[in-house]
PDB file of C-alpha atoms in Angstrom:
ATOM      1  CA  MET A   1      69.765 -60.801  51.098  1.00  0.00           C
ATOM      2  CA  SER A   2      70.138 -61.207  54.797  1.00  0.00           C
ATOM      3  CA  ILE A   3      67.608 -62.748  57.107  1.00  0.00           C
ATOM      4  CA  TRP A   4      66.785 -59.290  58.499  1.00  0.00           C
ATOM      5  CA  VAL A   5      65.730 -58.040  55.074  1.00  0.00           C
ATOM      6  CA  TYR A   6      63.465 -61.073  54.624  1.00  0.00           C
ATOM      7  CA  ALA A   7      62.007 -60.569  58.094  1.00  0.00           C
ATOM      8  CA  LEU A   8      61.324 -56.915  57.320  1.00  0.00           C
ATOM      9  CA  LEU A   9      59.668 -57.820  53.994  1.00  0.00           C
ATOM     10  CA  ILE A  10      57.479 -60.400  55.727  1.00  0.00           C
ATOM     11  CA  LEU A  11      56.514 -57.886  58.410  1.00  0.00           C
ATOM     12  CA  ILE A  12      55.648 -55.198  55.850  1.00  0.00           C
ATOM     13  CA  GLY A  13      53.674 -57.682  53.714  1.00  0.00           C
ATOM     14  CA  LEU A  14      51.682 -58.989  56.656  1.00  0.00           C
ATOM     15  CA  GLY A  15      51.032 -55.478  57.947  1.00  0.00           C
ATOM     16  CA  GLY A  16      49.818 -54.290  54.549  1.00  0.00           C
ATOM     17  CA  GLY A  17      47.633 -57.356  54.103  1.00  0.00           C
ATOM     18  CA  LEU A  18      46.095 -56.931  57.530  1.00  0.00           C
ATOM     19  CA  ALA A  19      45.395 -53.256  56.850  1.00  0.00           C
ATOM     20  CA  VAL A  20      43.729 -53.914  53.489  1.00  0.00           C
ATOM     21  CA  GLY A  21      41.810 -56.948  54.754  1.00  0.00           C
ATOM     22  CA  SER A  22      40.585 -55.064  57.808  1.00  0.00           C
ATOM     23  CA  GLY A  23      39.473 -52.183  55.622  1.00  0.00           C
ATOM     24  CA  LEU A  24      37.539 -54.527  53.327  1.00  0.00           C
ATOM     25  CA  VAL A  25      35.860 -56.311  56.224  1.00  0.00           C
ATOM     26  CA  ALA A  26      34.977 -52.998  57.874  1.00  0.00           C
ATOM     27  CA  PHE A  27      33.586 -51.713  54.569  1.00  0.00           C
ATOM     28  CA  ILE A  28      31.396 -54.766  54.027  1.00  0.00           C
ATOM     29  CA  THR A  29      30.324 -55.009  57.682  1.00  0.00           C
ATOM     30  CA  VAL A  30      29.574 -51.374  58.445  1.00  0.00           C
ATOM     31  CA  LEU A  31      27.561 -50.838  55.279  1.00  0.00           C
ATOM     32  CA  ASP A  32      25.705 -54.186  55.661  1.00  0.00           C
ATOM     33  CA  ILE A  33      26.476 -55.090  52.065  1.00  0.00           C
ATOM     34  CA  ILE A  34      25.732 -58.835  52.272  1.00  0.00           C
ATOM     35  CA  PRO A  35      22.420 -58.536  54.200  1.00  0.00           C
ATOM     36  CA  ARG A  36      21.261 -55.829  51.808  1.00  0.00           C
ATOM     37  CA  LEU A  37      22.326 -57.941  48.840  1.00  0.00           C
ATOM     38  CA  THR A  38      20.253 -60.862  50.129  1.00  0.00           C
ATOM     39  CA  GLN A  39      17.316 -58.508  50.599  1.00  0.00           C
ATOM     40  CA  LEU A  40      17.599 -57.242  47.008  1.00  0.00           C
ATOM     41  CA  THR A  41      17.919 -60.738  45.528  1.00  0.00           C
ATOM     42  CA  ASN A  42      15.347 -62.305  47.887  1.00  0.00           C
ATOM     43  CA  ALA A  43      17.892 -64.894  49.030  1.00  0.00           C
ATOM     44  CA  HIS A  44      17.658 -64.586  52.814  1.00  0.00           C
ATOM     45  CA  ARG A  45      18.128 -68.307  53.359  1.00  0.00           C
ATOM     46  CA  HIS A  46      21.475 -68.198  51.518  1.00  0.00           C
ATOM     47  CA  ILE A  47      23.126 -65.427  53.562  1.00  0.00           C
ATOM     48  CA  ARG A  48      25.753 -67.741  55.077  1.00  0.00           C
ATOM     49  CA  ALA A  49      26.599 -69.143  51.658  1.00  0.00           C
ATOM     50  CA  LEU A  50      27.096 -65.618  50.283  1.00  0.00           C
ATOM     51  CA  GLU A  51      29.335 -64.687  53.208  1.00  0.00           C
ATOM     52  CA  TRP A  52      31.436 -67.825  52.781  1.00  0.00           C
ATOM     53  CA  ALA A  53      31.580 -67.332  49.015  1.00  0.00           C
ATOM     54  CA  LEU A  54      32.992 -63.853  49.567  1.00  0.00           C
ATOM     55  CA  VAL A  55      35.586 -65.099  52.053  1.00  0.00           C
ATOM     56  CA  MET A  56      36.600 -68.144  50.010  1.00  0.00           C
ATOM     57  CA  GLY A  57      36.779 -66.150  46.783  1.00  0.00           C
ATOM     58  CA  ALA A  58      39.042 -63.575  48.386  1.00  0.00           C
ATOM     59  CA  LEU A  59      41.247 -66.300  49.868  1.00  0.00           C
ATOM     60  CA  PHE A  60      41.403 -68.318  46.647  1.00  0.00           C
ATOM     61  CA  PHE A  61      42.328 -65.405  44.414  1.00  0.00           C
ATOM     62  CA  THR A  62      44.836 -64.133  46.954  1.00  0.00           C
ATOM     63  CA  LEU A  63      46.574 -67.515  46.794  1.00  0.00           C
ATOM     64  CA  VAL A  64      46.367 -67.565  42.982  1.00  0.00           C
ATOM     65  CA  ASP A  65      47.979 -64.140  42.852  1.00  0.00           C
ATOM     66  CA  PHE A  66      50.542 -64.928  45.538  1.00  0.00           C
ATOM     67  CA  PHE A  67      51.752 -68.173  43.948  1.00  0.00           C
ATOM     68  CA  HIS A  68      51.449 -66.896  40.340  1.00  0.00           C
ATOM     69  CA  ILE A  69      49.142 -69.721  39.303  1.00  0.00           C
ATOM     70  CA  HIS A  70      48.197 -69.608  35.624  1.00  0.00           C
ATOM     71  CA  ALA A  71      45.370 -71.566  34.054  1.00  0.00           C
ATOM     72  CA  HIS A  72      45.242 -71.842  30.281  1.00  0.00           C
ATOM     73  CA  LEU A  73      41.556 -72.464  29.776  1.00  0.00           C
ATOM     74  CA  PRO A  74      39.384 -72.419  26.650  1.00  0.00           C
ATOM     75  CA  VAL A  75      37.545 -69.227  25.723  1.00  0.00           C
ATOM     76  CA  VAL A  76      34.187 -70.735  26.684  1.00  0.00           C
ATOM     77  CA  VAL A  77      35.356 -71.391  30.254  1.00  0.00           C
ATOM     78  CA  THR A  78      36.873 -67.938  30.654  1.00  0.00           C
ATOM     79  CA  SER A  79      33.724 -66.409  29.182  1.00  0.00           C
ATOM     80  CA  LEU A  80      31.583 -68.159  31.786  1.00  0.00           C
ATOM     81  CA  TYR A  81      33.988 -67.106  34.517  1.00  0.00           C
ATOM     82  CA  GLY A  82      33.824 -63.505  33.294  1.00  0.00           C
ATOM     83  CA  LEU A  83      30.031 -63.632  33.188  1.00  0.00           C
ATOM     84  CA  PHE A  84      29.727 -64.916  36.749  1.00  0.00           C
ATOM     85  CA  ALA A  85      32.416 -62.574  38.073  1.00  0.00           C
ATOM     86  CA  GLY A  86      30.621 -59.655  36.420  1.00  0.00           C
ATOM     87  CA  LEU A  87      27.305 -60.745  37.893  1.00  0.00           C
ATOM     88  CA  PHE A  88      28.850 -60.931  41.346  1.00  0.00           C
ATOM     89  CA  ILE A  89      30.498 -57.520  41.094  1.00  0.00           C
ATOM     90  CA  GLY A  90      27.318 -56.040  39.647  1.00  0.00           C
ATOM     91  CA  THR A  91      25.121 -57.364  42.447  1.00  0.00           C
ATOM     92  CA  LEU A  92      27.669 -56.274  45.039  1.00  0.00           C
ATOM     93  CA  ALA A  93      27.722 -52.795  43.495  1.00  0.00           C
ATOM     94  CA  ALA A  94      23.917 -52.773  43.408  1.00  0.00           C
ATOM     95  CA  GLY A  95      23.814 -53.622  47.102  1.00  0.00           C
ATOM     96  CA  LEU A  96      26.310 -50.867  47.827  1.00  0.00           C
ATOM     97  CA  THR A  97      24.457 -48.234  45.846  1.00  0.00           C
ATOM     98  CA  GLU A  98      21.202 -49.297  47.467  1.00  0.00           C
ATOM     99  CA  VAL A  99      22.746 -48.875  50.897  1.00  0.00           C
ATOM    100  CA  LEU A 100      24.149 -45.465  50.069  1.00  0.00           C
ATOM    101  CA  ASN A 101      21.096 -44.318  48.091  1.00  0.00           C
ATOM    102  CA  VAL A 102      23.338 -42.957  45.371  1.00  0.00           C
ATOM    103  CA  PHE A 103      20.958 -43.148  42.447  1.00  0.00           C
ATOM    104  CA  PRO A 104      17.933 -41.451  44.060  1.00  0.00           C
ATOM    105  CA  ILE A 105      20.150 -38.558  45.144  1.00  0.00           C
ATOM    106  CA  LEU A 106      21.725 -38.363  41.685  1.00  0.00           C
ATOM    107  CA  ALA A 107      18.305 -38.461  40.015  1.00  0.00           C
ATOM    108  CA  LYS A 108      17.089 -35.547  42.148  1.00  0.00           C
ATOM    109  CA  ARG A 109      20.181 -33.482  41.384  1.00  0.00           C
ATOM    110  CA  ILE A 110      19.876 -33.870  37.612  1.00  0.00           C
ATOM    111  CA  ASN A 111      16.061 -33.482  37.648  1.00  0.00           C
ATOM    112  CA  MET A 112      15.267 -37.065  36.645  1.00  0.00           C
ATOM    113  CA  ASP A 113      13.050 -37.995  39.606  1.00  0.00           C
ATOM    114  CA  GLY A 114      10.417 -39.724  37.456  1.00  0.00           C
ATOM    115  CA  SER A 115      12.984 -41.418  35.217  1.00  0.00           C
ATOM    116  CA  LEU A 116      15.094 -43.309  37.718  1.00  0.00           C
ATOM    117  CA  LEU A 117      14.643 -46.561  35.779  1.00  0.00           C
ATOM    118  CA  TYR A 118      16.115 -44.953  32.649  1.00  0.00           C
ATOM    119  CA  LEU A 119      19.091 -43.698  34.647  1.00  0.00           C
ATOM    120  CA  LEU A 120      19.731 -47.171  36.085  1.00  0.00           C
ATOM    121  CA  MET A 121      19.407 -48.829  32.687  1.00  0.00           C
ATOM    122  CA  ALA A 122      21.823 -46.314  31.158  1.00  0.00           C
ATOM    123  CA  VAL A 123      24.389 -47.177  33.830  1.00  0.00           C
ATOM    124  CA  VAL A 124      23.851 -50.924  33.341  1.00  0.00           C
ATOM    125  CA  PHE A 125      24.076 -50.791  29.543  1.00  0.00           C
ATOM    126  CA  GLY A 126      27.111 -48.517  29.743  1.00  0.00           C
ATOM    127  CA  LYS A 127      28.929 -50.934  32.035  1.00  0.00           C
ATOM    128  CA  VAL A 128      28.021 -53.946  29.891  1.00  0.00           C
ATOM    129  CA  THR A 129      29.068 -52.189  26.678  1.00  0.00           C
ATOM    130  CA  GLY A 130      32.349 -51.029  28.199  1.00  0.00           C
ATOM    131  CA  SER A 131      33.111 -54.502  29.556  1.00  0.00           C
ATOM    132  CA  LEU A 132      32.357 -56.165  26.226  1.00  0.00           C
ATOM    133  CA  LEU A 133      34.497 -53.661  24.312  1.00  0.00           C
ATOM    134  CA  GLN A 134      37.376 -54.191  26.723  1.00  0.00           C
ATOM    135  CA  TRP A 135      37.071 -57.966  26.509  1.00  0.00           C
ATOM    136  CA  LEU A 136      36.522 -58.274  22.759  1.00  0.00           C
ATOM    137  CA  LEU A 137      39.007 -55.610  21.627  1.00  0.00           C
ATOM    138  CA  HIS A 138      41.615 -56.371  24.337  1.00  0.00           C
ATOM    139  CA  LEU A 139      41.682 -52.732  25.450  1.00  0.00           C
TER     140      LEU A 139
END
């Protein structure tokens, strides 16, 4: 390939990365995901740590994906990683749904106003069951 093809690929890659990264930052900033997450978890003093954890996690896994780094770790280590990654995604999703008030609106529409806790628990147990089935059965 010529140098012009490489330059074009670099330009397209950087442009796409900037577009996706800007969209993610706008999404997290406009919806106040991290401040709401600290409010839900009562961790106001750790807000900077959560912000840096989000940035460093995104950077680390971008580099892992970019350089095709593989780690052959024992099942116990990958299980712990999966647990903590699931907890992070779950709390991030909880912060997002709290910001958007999805579940109260859904509960009103399906006439479950007094049973919002049951609706939330059904969603949680469904996600946990689906994740365990996917992990254990390699689906």
